[in-house]
C-alpha cells in the first residue's frame, strides 16, 4: 500500500470522526504531512521547507503562509514545540517520531472489498485493449482519482511551482521526499471514472465510502494559496452569479447528474442566505451555445447537452424552449436574471474602469469566439463593480462572486486583479471554480448535507471523464474514410445512440491514438452490437412491461372478482339478516293478532252464553220482565234468527264472526306493515287466515325475503 493510499484512508477515518464534532476540519489533513514531519523531526520548523515538501509530494498549491497557518494545529497536537531563538523571538522544534500508522481494520476491509470489485471490473469494459494493473496499482490510482476528483489533472495537482522551491540545505532535505501527485494517465483516469460509476449504480452500499474519500478532494481546496475559513455560516450577504454552462446544468440541459450536483450545492448555500443570479449577457451566451449546437446535423453535435439528449435525460423540446427564452426558463427554476450591463451604475465603473475592461478583454487567450471572450470580460468587470472594493479572504464577505467551470478563467481573472492591484494576495478573486463552490457549500454549511455534495460532485467528475472525446470520433471517421467511406453514414447514426457512444469510449478508453486501420471495423461492429443490444433490451423491456401490465390487469380482475364475491356474500348476509328481522316482526304481528282474536271470540261466546242463561232464568222466574234492555234482547235475537233463516232458505252463507275477524285481520296487517315499514304484498303472501287465526306459510324458494 502506497503512502498516499495510507494517508488518504487515515484522512477518511478522521473525516468520519469529525461528523457531529466541533473539531477543526483541517485537522483531518495532518496525516498527509507525516512524511515531511518525519523528515523534519528534531529540526527547527521552517514553513517554506514544509510547504516545498507538500508541493513535491502532492503538487498542492501550498505556500509558506499556508504552512504557518498550520502551526497552531501542529503545536496543539504536540508535534511542534516552542523554543527560544538565539536571535530572540520564538521558533518551533519538530518532535515527530511516530511511524506511519496503518488505517483501522474496518476501513481496510471496506477498501479491500472495493479493490476486489476493481480487479474484476476491467475485462467488462474493453476487449480491444489489455488493461492490466497490479492490485497495489489499482489501489493507488483509485485513491488518487478519488482524492483529486480531477478530470483534467489541473485541480489539486499544480505542476507549476515557479520560484517557490528552496535552495541549499533545504533543497537537499526536500530531495529525500519522493515525487508524487503526478496527474493520472488518461486511461487510468477513464477506468477509475468508469468503475466508480459502475459501483455507485450497481452496488450502492459502497457509495458513502466513495463519497467520503472524494470529500478529501474538496478539503484540499481549502489549503490552496492560503487557508480559507472552514467554520459554518448562519446568515450571509453573498450573491453568486452562475456562468452560462452552469446555468444550463441547473436547468437540466446537461443531464440529470449535472443538474442534481449544482442544485444540491445551490440549495445548501441558499439555506444560509446566499442568493443566485444570472447576468443577461450569460443568458445570451446560453442561447448562443444551444442554438449553435442545435443548428448542426445530429452526427456533428457534441457537448453535455447533446449527450443528455441521446441519453434521453432531457427532451429536445425543452432544450429548444430554453434556447428561445433562457430568461423565462431561469425564472421558472427560481433563479433571477439581474438586469445589468457595463453601462449600468456609472459611479461603480471606477472599480473596474472601461480601460481595464479593454485591457482584460485583449488579455483573454481562450475561446474561439469574440462574443465568448466579451462575455467573460464583462462578467469579471460586473463582479468587481458590484463588489465596490469590498474584497476579503473570506468569500462570504466579498458580496459578489461568479462561479464557472473554466479554471483558466478563474486563474486569469485573479492574476489580472492582482497585477492591477485591485485585490491583494490573500483576497478572493472575482471568479471562482465550481469545485471551490462545492467545497464552500460542503464546509461552510456545517456539513449539513453530509455526503451529498461530495457524492454529487464525484458523479459529475466521472461523467465528464466518460464523455466521448470528439477526437475519438474524428479518428474513427478518418480511418473509415480511407477504407470504407460508405460506412461513414453508419458511424453518424451510431453516434446518435448513447449506448454505442459509450461503447466507443469504453473500447478506446477515450484515447484517439488507439484507433487504427486494423481495429476500426471492429470498433464499428461493437458500436452496432451495442445499439442492437439496446434495442433488444428495449424490446425485452417492452415485453416485460406488457407482461407486467397483463399480470396487473389479471390481478386487478381477480381483485374485482374477489371484491364482487365479498359484496355478494355481504349482500347475502344482509339479506339473511333482513329476512330474519322480517320473520321475527311478522311472527310478533301474527302472535299479537291471534292473541287478540282469541280474546275477542271468548268474549263473544261469553256474552251469548250469558244471554242464554239469563233467558232461561227469566223464563222460570220472570225476574227480568219489564227491564228495557231485556225487552230488546228477544227482538234482536229474533231479527238475527230471521236473517239467518232467510240466508238458509236462499242457500247463501251468512256473514259472521269469522268474516269480521278476516276484515279486522286485513286492516290490522296493513297498519302494522306501514308502521314497521314492511312490504304489504310480501306480508299477504306470507300470512293466511285459517279458522279466524293468522298463520305464517312457508316462504317459496324463489322469493328473496
XYZ file of C-alpha atoms in Angstrom:
705
model
C 0.000 0.000 0.000
C 1.455 3.349 -1.051
C 1.872 6.194 1.417
C -0.693 8.283 -0.472
C -3.255 5.500 -0.148
C -2.444 5.004 3.536
C -2.691 8.741 4.247
C -5.957 9.047 2.333
C -7.572 6.209 4.271
C -6.477 7.777 7.551
C -7.927 11.114 6.452
C -11.106 9.198 5.609
C -11.167 7.934 9.193
C -10.534 11.445 10.521
C -13.406 12.855 8.474
C -15.666 10.113 9.797
C -14.755 11.046 13.361
C -15.389 14.729 12.647
C -19.042 14.112 11.878
C -21.024 15.673 14.683
C -17.934 17.051 16.476
C -16.660 20.588 16.817
C -13.079 19.830 15.788
C -11.396 21.844 13.055
C -11.986 20.017 9.783
C -8.439 20.851 8.621
C -7.075 18.625 11.387
C -8.127 15.722 9.198
C -5.409 16.609 6.653
C -2.494 16.195 9.077
C -1.880 12.519 8.145
C -0.845 13.771 4.697
C 2.014 15.719 6.328
C 3.567 12.803 8.211
C 6.338 12.024 5.640
C 7.520 15.647 5.813
C 7.229 15.825 9.597
C 9.233 12.595 9.875
C 11.934 14.144 7.688
C 11.965 17.345 9.802
C 11.986 15.508 13.137
C 14.471 17.100 15.532
C 14.913 20.171 13.336
C 13.593 23.703 13.517
C 10.291 24.031 11.700
C 10.751 26.061 8.508
C 7.359 26.845 6.925
C 8.910 27.261 3.470
C 10.679 23.906 3.601
C 7.500 22.310 4.910
C 5.487 23.873 2.050
C 8.065 22.718 -0.525
C 7.745 19.171 0.787
C 3.967 19.268 0.466
C 4.245 20.583 -3.092
C 6.684 17.851 -4.052
C 4.605 15.068 -2.530
C 1.130 16.145 -3.634
C 1.533 19.119 -6.007
C -0.829 21.197 -3.898
C -0.510 24.967 -4.169
C 0.934 25.053 -0.677
C 2.911 28.148 0.316
C 4.872 29.144 3.374
C 1.946 31.282 4.522
C -0.307 28.245 4.407
C 2.280 26.236 6.373
C 2.387 28.957 9.046
C -1.385 28.716 9.371
C -0.956 25.048 10.334
C 1.485 25.854 13.167
C -1.239 26.242 15.872
C -2.776 22.922 14.839
C 0.551 21.094 14.887
C 1.501 22.726 18.188
C -1.809 21.702 19.736
C -1.073 18.089 18.808
C 2.397 18.301 20.379
C 4.185 17.912 17.053
C 5.663 21.425 17.249
C 7.169 22.766 20.459
C 8.061 26.377 21.163
C 11.737 27.150 21.611
C 13.661 30.331 22.246
C 15.585 31.594 19.248
C 19.236 32.602 19.544
C 18.306 35.826 17.784
C 15.337 36.395 20.044
C 11.761 35.569 19.317
C 10.188 32.152 19.047
C 10.842 29.162 16.836
C 9.248 25.747 16.801
C 11.075 22.478 17.016
C 9.655 19.373 15.348
C 9.151 16.400 17.655
C 7.676 13.701 15.464
C 8.986 10.202 15.827
C 5.874 8.246 15.030
C 5.950 5.704 12.267
C 3.216 5.925 9.699
C 0.217 4.174 11.178
C -1.923 1.754 9.273
C -5.581 2.692 8.852
C -8.086 0.888 11.031
C -9.035 -2.658 10.103
C -12.656 -1.699 9.420
C -11.623 0.877 6.839
C -9.131 -1.517 5.264
C -11.805 -4.200 4.957
C -14.164 -1.856 3.132
C -11.394 -0.601 0.856
C -10.254 -4.173 0.130
C -13.769 -5.035 -0.971
C -13.806 -2.020 -3.285
C -10.445 -3.023 -4.784
C -11.736 -6.605 -5.188
C -14.503 -5.194 -7.348
C -11.970 -3.076 -9.255
C -9.861 -6.147 -10.041
C -12.877 -7.866 -11.572
C -14.018 -4.805 -13.483
C -11.541 -4.134 -16.362
C -12.430 -7.158 -18.526
C -16.027 -5.919 -18.660
C -15.031 -2.613 -20.224
C -12.841 -3.302 -23.250
C -11.890 -6.314 -25.307
C -9.711 -4.280 -27.656
C -7.113 -3.151 -25.130
C -5.412 -5.067 -22.372
C -5.758 -3.062 -19.196
C -3.652 -4.810 -16.600
C -2.661 -3.292 -13.296
C -1.449 -4.929 -10.121
C -3.621 -4.759 -7.035
C -1.301 -2.176 -5.486
C -1.510 -0.082 -8.660
C -5.294 -0.278 -8.638
C -5.337 0.859 -5.011
C -3.062 3.766 -5.798
C -4.787 5.061 -8.931
C -8.264 4.728 -7.412
C -7.273 6.671 -4.307
C -5.514 9.331 -6.357
C -8.561 9.684 -8.580
C -10.915 9.996 -5.619
C -8.830 12.386 -3.540
C -8.170 14.664 -6.511
C -11.600 14.410 -8.205
C -9.890 15.999 -11.158
C -10.780 15.029 -14.711
C -8.153 17.178 -16.408
C -5.255 16.964 -13.979
C -5.373 20.662 -13.179
C -7.209 20.993 -9.866
C -5.322 19.935 -6.764
C -2.249 18.936 -8.779
C -0.299 22.043 -9.772
C 2.926 21.257 -11.662
C 3.943 24.930 -11.994
C 5.900 25.747 -8.836
C 7.913 28.670 -10.156
C 10.428 30.250 -7.766
C 8.880 28.754 -4.672
C 11.436 25.936 -4.385
C 14.057 26.277 -1.600
C 17.795 26.304 -2.223
C 20.839 24.997 -0.377
C 20.423 22.587 2.566
C 16.654 22.947 2.459
C 16.639 21.745 -1.135
C 18.778 18.747 -0.205
C 16.365 17.931 2.621
C 13.313 18.071 0.395
C 15.126 15.927 -2.180
C 14.729 12.941 0.157
C 10.964 13.010 -0.420
C 9.585 11.022 -3.347
C 7.928 12.785 -6.238
C 4.200 12.441 -6.029
C 0.966 13.960 -7.122
C 1.552 13.437 -10.816
C -1.684 13.541 -12.832
C -3.164 10.173 -13.616
C -2.642 8.625 -17.009
C -5.757 9.288 -19.165
C -6.508 5.569 -19.452
C -6.258 5.161 -15.668
C -8.462 8.198 -15.141
C -11.076 6.858 -17.567
C -11.034 3.397 -15.988
C -11.424 4.855 -12.493
C -14.346 7.011 -13.577
C -15.995 4.058 -15.328
C -15.514 1.835 -12.281
C -16.778 4.424 -9.803
C -19.950 4.989 -11.845
C -20.418 1.216 -12.153
C -20.021 0.725 -8.415
C -22.363 3.577 -7.483
C -25.069 2.274 -9.815
C -24.812 -1.446 -9.125
C -23.514 -1.646 -5.552
C -24.817 1.453 -3.757
C -23.648 0.130 -0.393
C -20.155 1.393 -1.323
C -21.357 4.889 -2.301
C -20.940 6.507 1.168
C -17.321 5.305 1.333
C -16.527 6.645 -2.149
C -18.158 9.964 -1.276
C -16.151 10.263 1.938
C -12.881 9.683 0.058
C -13.999 12.177 -2.588
C -14.611 14.771 0.121
C -10.838 14.812 0.689
C -10.527 16.497 -2.712
C -12.842 19.277 -1.547
C -10.854 19.580 1.670
C -7.574 20.109 -0.186
C -9.123 23.110 -1.930
C -9.168 24.860 1.427
C -5.365 24.856 1.682
C -4.578 26.055 -1.856
C -2.951 29.508 -1.904
C -3.989 30.246 1.682
C -6.086 28.817 4.477
C -9.725 29.532 3.750
C -12.332 29.697 6.534
C -13.949 26.394 7.418
C -16.452 27.370 10.097
C -20.177 27.109 9.410
C -22.194 30.172 8.449
C -25.724 31.054 9.526
C -26.829 34.118 7.586
C -24.656 35.797 4.968
C -24.817 38.551 2.381
C -23.388 36.891 -0.714
C -24.694 36.819 -4.284
C -23.290 34.233 -6.693
C -23.643 34.707 -10.440
C -23.849 31.484 -12.446
C -21.824 31.196 -15.636
C -23.780 30.165 -18.743
C -22.738 26.454 -18.739
C -23.526 26.108 -15.030
C -26.894 27.810 -15.533
C -27.612 25.218 -18.242
C -26.603 22.498 -15.775
C -29.031 23.974 -13.225
C -31.885 23.863 -15.748
C -31.144 20.214 -16.599
C -29.910 20.806 -20.140
C -26.654 18.951 -19.370
C -28.271 15.841 -17.908
C -29.545 14.645 -14.576
C -26.178 14.150 -12.829
C -25.031 17.716 -13.553
C -28.406 19.132 -12.526
C -28.509 17.181 -9.268
C -24.966 18.277 -8.418
C -25.428 22.024 -8.872
C -28.936 22.042 -7.366
C -27.677 20.278 -4.231
C -24.964 22.917 -3.864
C -27.377 25.785 -4.533
C -29.938 24.518 -2.016
C -27.265 24.072 0.665
C -25.999 27.646 0.212
C -29.473 29.154 -0.043
C -30.177 27.818 3.443
C -27.503 30.163 4.834
C -28.744 33.166 2.846
C -26.743 33.006 -0.406
C -28.587 34.395 -3.442
C -28.054 33.198 -7.012
C -28.387 35.284 -10.171
C -27.558 35.140 -13.866
C -26.407 38.118 -15.928
C -28.256 38.979 -19.171
C -25.021 38.513 -21.114
C -24.849 34.957 -19.723
C -28.409 34.369 -20.965
C -27.252 35.451 -24.412
C -24.308 33.047 -24.062
C -26.686 30.221 -23.111
C -28.846 30.999 -26.112
C -25.828 31.141 -28.439
C -24.411 27.840 -27.188
C -27.691 25.949 -27.526
C -28.578 27.369 -30.928
C -25.077 26.651 -32.195
C -25.401 23.019 -31.114
C -28.944 22.610 -32.463
C -28.025 24.129 -35.847
C -25.541 21.322 -36.533
C -26.522 17.952 -38.041
C -27.060 15.411 -35.229
C -23.907 13.471 -36.119
C -21.741 16.583 -35.689
C -23.151 17.723 -32.363
C -21.164 17.348 -29.171
C -21.132 18.579 -25.617
C -23.042 17.894 -22.438
C -26.445 18.888 -23.835
C -26.047 16.617 -26.859
C -25.054 13.726 -24.597
C -28.061 14.400 -22.385
C -30.283 14.352 -25.478
C -29.026 10.998 -26.761
C -29.317 9.563 -23.229
C -32.922 10.857 -23.171
C -32.263 12.727 -19.926
C -33.676 15.903 -21.451
C -36.136 16.427 -24.297
C -35.346 18.294 -27.496
C -38.465 20.433 -26.993
C -37.213 21.614 -23.591
C -33.747 22.441 -24.967
C -35.344 24.442 -27.782
C -37.585 26.242 -25.289
C -34.538 27.229 -23.214
C -32.714 28.350 -26.381
C -35.674 30.543 -27.322
C -36.125 32.148 -23.900
C -33.469 31.356 -21.266
C -34.722 34.178 -19.016
C -38.149 32.567 -18.662
C -36.617 29.132 -18.040
C -34.399 30.541 -15.273
C -37.287 32.451 -13.728
C -39.398 29.264 -13.676
C -36.481 27.484 -11.981
C -36.272 30.161 -9.278
C -33.080 31.941 -10.413
C -33.301 35.688 -11.001
C -31.805 37.321 -14.083
C -30.146 40.514 -12.809
C -30.718 43.305 -15.393
C -27.264 44.867 -15.555
C -24.701 45.747 -18.211
C -21.391 47.601 -18.490
C -23.301 50.874 -18.836
C -25.176 50.378 -15.558
C -24.149 52.226 -12.377
C -21.643 54.738 -13.806
C -20.439 55.544 -10.283
C -19.188 51.944 -9.884
C -17.113 51.928 -13.095
C -14.107 53.223 -11.160
C -13.822 49.796 -9.505
C -13.138 48.252 -12.939
C -12.689 51.011 -15.452
C -13.556 50.816 -19.171
C -9.833 50.923 -19.892
C -9.235 47.970 -17.587
C -12.098 46.136 -19.274
C -10.483 46.621 -22.689
C -7.115 45.570 -21.309
C -8.577 42.463 -19.688
C -10.509 41.593 -22.845
C -7.391 41.735 -25.003
C -5.518 39.555 -22.494
C -8.008 36.681 -22.847
C -6.474 33.913 -24.944
C -9.096 31.174 -24.574
C -12.221 30.745 -26.673
C -12.626 30.947 -30.433
C -15.495 33.435 -30.466
C -15.180 37.123 -29.727
C -18.632 37.010 -28.121
C -17.439 34.363 -25.658
C -14.389 36.443 -24.681
C -16.585 39.511 -24.336
C -18.860 37.513 -22.056
C -16.016 36.531 -19.717
C -14.536 40.033 -19.655
C -17.948 41.585 -18.994
C -18.746 39.166 -16.151
C -15.406 39.834 -14.436
C -15.945 43.593 -14.740
C -19.523 43.411 -13.416
C -18.499 41.369 -10.362
C -15.703 43.780 -9.471
C -18.004 46.783 -9.885
C -20.780 45.213 -7.819
C -18.303 44.492 -5.025
C -17.371 48.162 -4.829
C -13.904 47.265 -3.468
C -15.315 45.143 -0.630
C -12.804 42.311 -1.039
C -11.918 39.706 1.566
C -10.077 36.444 2.060
C -13.457 35.032 3.092
C -15.643 34.565 0.050
C -18.772 35.106 2.167
C -17.654 38.687 2.845
C -16.997 39.637 -0.781
C -20.676 40.331 -1.536
C -20.428 39.136 -5.169
C -18.633 36.340 -6.983
C -19.156 34.365 -10.189
C -18.840 30.593 -10.474
C -17.589 28.852 -13.625
C -16.173 25.548 -14.869
C -13.379 27.353 -16.749
C -10.344 27.035 -14.465
C -8.274 29.193 -16.846
C -10.823 31.994 -16.480
C -10.571 31.706 -12.674
C -6.771 31.918 -12.593
C -6.504 34.643 -15.228
C -9.127 36.907 -13.603
C -7.409 36.614 -10.226
C -3.985 37.169 -11.744
C -5.177 40.265 -13.606
C -6.797 41.739 -10.484
C -3.560 41.116 -8.546
C -1.416 42.789 -11.203
C -3.819 45.712 -11.350
C -3.728 45.938 -7.525
C -7.492 45.650 -7.258
C -7.042 42.812 -4.724
C -4.120 41.591 -2.661
C -2.560 38.128 -2.336
C -4.934 36.840 0.335
C -8.184 38.166 -1.122
C -10.615 36.247 -3.295
C -10.754 36.995 -6.997
C -13.997 37.789 -8.816
C -14.354 34.330 -10.378
C -14.424 31.004 -8.537
C -14.141 27.430 -9.804
C -17.168 25.142 -9.494
C -15.301 22.690 -7.286
C -14.491 25.553 -4.940
C -18.215 26.312 -4.800
C -18.848 22.682 -3.861
C -16.211 22.972 -1.137
C -17.789 26.204 0.059
C -21.199 24.562 0.340
C -19.803 21.430 1.970
C -17.726 23.149 4.665
C -19.478 26.438 5.285
C -22.963 24.993 5.718
C -21.793 22.907 8.671
C -21.532 19.684 6.659
C -25.318 19.709 6.900
C -25.767 17.920 3.590
C -23.360 15.199 4.778
C -22.031 13.268 1.771
C -24.499 14.660 -0.792
C -22.180 17.348 -2.170
C -19.017 15.194 -2.433
C -21.081 12.382 -3.920
C -22.788 14.621 -6.479
C -19.525 16.276 -7.438
C -17.817 12.908 -7.829
C -20.598 11.730 -10.150
C -20.257 14.781 -12.382
C -16.459 14.415 -12.473
C -16.905 10.803 -13.602
C -19.430 11.841 -16.236
C -17.051 14.463 -17.615
C -14.261 11.894 -17.871
C -16.594 9.420 -19.596
C -17.856 11.881 -22.218
C -16.558 10.576 -25.552
C -13.937 12.974 -26.870
C -14.620 14.374 -30.383
C -11.047 13.419 -31.301
C -12.002 9.749 -30.881
C -14.977 10.092 -33.211
C -12.883 12.014 -35.710
C -10.175 9.345 -35.632
C -12.737 6.616 -36.395
C -14.255 8.718 -39.184
C -10.812 9.372 -40.682
C -9.946 5.655 -40.765
C -13.333 4.763 -42.273
C -12.901 7.487 -44.893
C -9.691 5.820 -46.011
C -11.011 2.251 -46.029
C -14.811 2.126 -46.401
C -16.281 5.616 -46.922
C -19.746 4.134 -47.398
C -19.814 3.195 -43.701
C -19.454 6.773 -42.533
C -23.242 7.082 -42.544
C -23.422 4.128 -40.143
C -20.971 5.871 -37.829
C -23.025 9.080 -37.930
C -26.169 7.177 -36.973
C -24.416 5.214 -34.244
C -23.006 8.412 -32.740
C -26.590 9.454 -32.028
C -27.117 6.454 -29.759
C -25.863 6.739 -26.182
C -25.069 3.011 -25.825
C -22.877 2.897 -28.930
C -21.144 6.155 -27.973
C -20.353 4.761 -24.519
C -19.106 1.556 -26.129
C -16.717 3.503 -28.371
C -15.312 5.333 -25.348
C -15.001 2.070 -23.411
C -13.220 0.252 -26.224
C -10.666 3.023 -26.745
C -10.542 4.272 -23.135
C -11.343 7.623 -24.746
C -7.923 7.773 -26.442
C -7.910 8.560 -30.168
C -4.418 7.112 -30.562
C -5.902 3.651 -30.057
C -7.905 3.885 -33.301
C -6.089 2.226 -36.200
C -6.893 0.864 -39.635
C -6.756 -2.648 -38.177
C -9.368 -2.133 -35.452
C -11.710 0.500 -36.895
C -14.037 -2.143 -38.373
C -14.114 -3.906 -35.009
C -14.982 -0.626 -33.276
C -17.863 -0.036 -35.670
C -19.111 -3.580 -35.147
C -19.111 -3.344 -31.342
C -20.881 0.013 -31.583
C -23.537 -1.572 -33.774
C -23.821 -4.540 -31.412
C -24.263 -2.149 -28.522
C -27.149 -0.478 -30.354
C -28.628 -3.886 -31.171
C -28.303 -4.872 -27.516
C -30.049 -1.687 -26.521
C -32.858 -2.351 -28.995
C -33.075 -5.929 -27.741
C -33.152 -4.752 -24.140
C -35.730 -2.136 -25.039
C -37.861 -4.782 -26.783
C -37.464 -7.145 -23.839
C -38.309 -4.286 -21.511
C -41.453 -3.581 -23.548
C -42.402 -7.272 -23.453
C -41.727 -7.342 -19.746
C -43.812 -4.205 -19.334
C -46.626 -5.814 -21.319
C -46.331 -8.989 -19.254
C -46.394 -6.979 -16.041
C -49.329 -4.970 -17.362
C -51.183 -8.211 -18.188
C -50.354 -9.560 -14.741
C -51.527 -6.336 -13.162
C -54.721 -6.425 -15.246
C -55.294 -10.068 -14.283
C -54.600 -9.290 -10.662
C -56.945 -6.311 -10.879
C -59.665 -8.517 -12.445
C -59.158 -11.147 -9.765
C -59.323 -8.435 -7.157
C -62.546 -7.126 -8.677
C -63.999 -10.637 -8.771
C -62.931 -11.171 -5.187
C -64.469 -7.867 -4.214
C -67.664 -8.834 -6.102
C -67.781 -12.167 -4.263
C -67.277 -10.370 -0.987
C -70.016 -7.935 -1.930
C -72.363 -10.793 -2.845
C -71.571 -12.505 0.440
C -72.201 -9.274 2.273
C -75.474 -8.796 0.410
C -76.496 -12.379 1.164
C -75.642 -11.841 4.809
C -77.584 -8.598 4.828
C -80.462 -10.370 3.089
C -80.453 -13.153 5.666
C -80.351 -10.612 8.456
C -83.185 -8.639 6.871
C -85.186 -11.840 6.320
C -84.638 -12.840 9.931
C -85.751 -9.413 11.158
C -88.766 -9.560 8.826
C -89.715 -13.039 10.040
C -89.434 -12.021 13.689
C -91.513 -8.900 13.110
C -94.124 -10.918 11.198
C -94.254 -13.543 13.916
C -94.843 -10.828 16.504
C -97.634 -9.273 14.405
C -99.355 -12.654 13.908
C -98.962 -13.640 17.549
C -100.416 -10.301 18.709
C -103.446 -10.547 16.366
C -104.176 -14.176 17.211
C -103.980 -13.368 20.899
C -106.465 -10.522 20.414
C -108.742 -12.640 18.154
C -108.864 -15.429 20.700
C -109.872 -12.993 23.427
C -112.490 -11.475 21.131
C -114.030 -14.873 20.353
C -114.128 -15.865 24.019
C -115.712 -12.528 24.852
C -118.448 -13.012 22.219
C -119.072 -16.580 23.376
C -119.253 -15.415 26.980
C -121.809 -12.716 26.099
C -124.000 -15.124 24.127
C -123.789 -17.743 26.860
C -124.674 -15.115 29.485
C -127.728 -14.036 27.449
C -128.845 -17.657 27.127
C -128.516 -18.320 30.818
C -130.301 -15.052 31.635
C -133.187 -16.004 29.280
C -133.568 -19.431 30.892
C -133.683 -17.930 34.376
C -136.176 -15.288 33.278
C -138.387 -17.995 31.713
C -138.905 -19.609 35.075
C -138.729 -16.582 37.379
C -139.744 -13.638 35.166
C -137.218 -11.615 37.106
C -136.171 -9.573 34.065
C -139.656 -8.743 32.848
C -140.112 -5.054 32.500
C -136.357 -4.378 32.005
C -135.871 -2.186 28.914
C -132.612 -3.885 27.983
C -134.100 -7.329 28.218
C -137.056 -6.167 26.135
C -134.770 -5.596 23.125
C -132.778 -8.780 23.535
C -135.508 -11.091 22.232
C -136.256 -8.645 19.417
C -132.568 -8.551 18.305
C -132.269 -12.298 18.619
C -135.444 -12.739 16.610
C -134.208 -10.471 13.860
C -130.918 -12.350 13.721
C -132.813 -15.604 13.585
C -134.999 -14.310 10.748
C -131.969 -13.141 8.827
C -130.283 -16.451 9.426
C -133.436 -18.278 8.201
C -133.568 -16.076 5.109
C -129.934 -16.804 4.258
C -130.553 -20.504 4.831
C -133.639 -20.505 2.568
C -131.621 -18.644 -0.118
C -128.769 -21.092 0.479
C -126.281 -18.270 0.935
C -123.514 -18.085 3.579
C -124.319 -15.649 6.302
C -121.509 -13.248 7.438
C -120.439 -13.916 10.958
C -117.632 -13.669 13.422
C -115.086 -15.215 11.030
C -115.867 -12.660 8.325
C -115.486 -9.874 10.844
C -112.153 -11.260 12.024
C -110.957 -11.558 8.415
C -111.655 -7.898 7.802
C -110.087 -6.916 11.079
C -107.023 -9.039 10.282
C -106.583 -7.393 6.873
C -106.874 -3.905 8.358
C -104.565 -4.846 11.208
C -101.893 -6.237 8.843
C -101.958 -3.097 6.697
C -101.481 -0.838 9.708
C -98.659 -2.958 11.148
C -96.882 -3.247 7.746
C -96.966 0.541 7.377
C -95.797 1.058 10.954
C -92.914 -1.419 10.610
C -92.025 -0.350 7.022
C -92.829 -3.818 5.662
C -93.901 -4.617 2.108
C -97.626 -5.463 2.424
C -97.578 -7.559 -0.752
C -94.976 -9.830 0.855
C -96.955 -9.841 4.106
C -100.066 -11.011 2.189
C -98.023 -13.827 0.607
C -96.584 -14.939 3.913
C -99.766 -14.786 6.085
C -103.078 -16.660 5.671
C -106.276 -16.686 7.814
C -107.182 -20.167 8.996
C -110.082 -20.665 11.373
C -110.141 -16.957 12.279
C -106.434 -17.174 13.088
C -103.436 -15.776 11.193
C -100.976 -18.414 10.044
C -97.455 -17.846 8.581
C -96.947 -20.002 5.494
C -93.565 -21.292 4.291
C -91.614 -18.855 2.022
C -91.242 -20.011 -1.585
C -87.615 -20.755 -2.567
C -87.755 -18.240 -5.427
C -88.751 -15.446 -3.073
C -85.927 -13.476 -1.512
C -87.420 -12.085 1.695
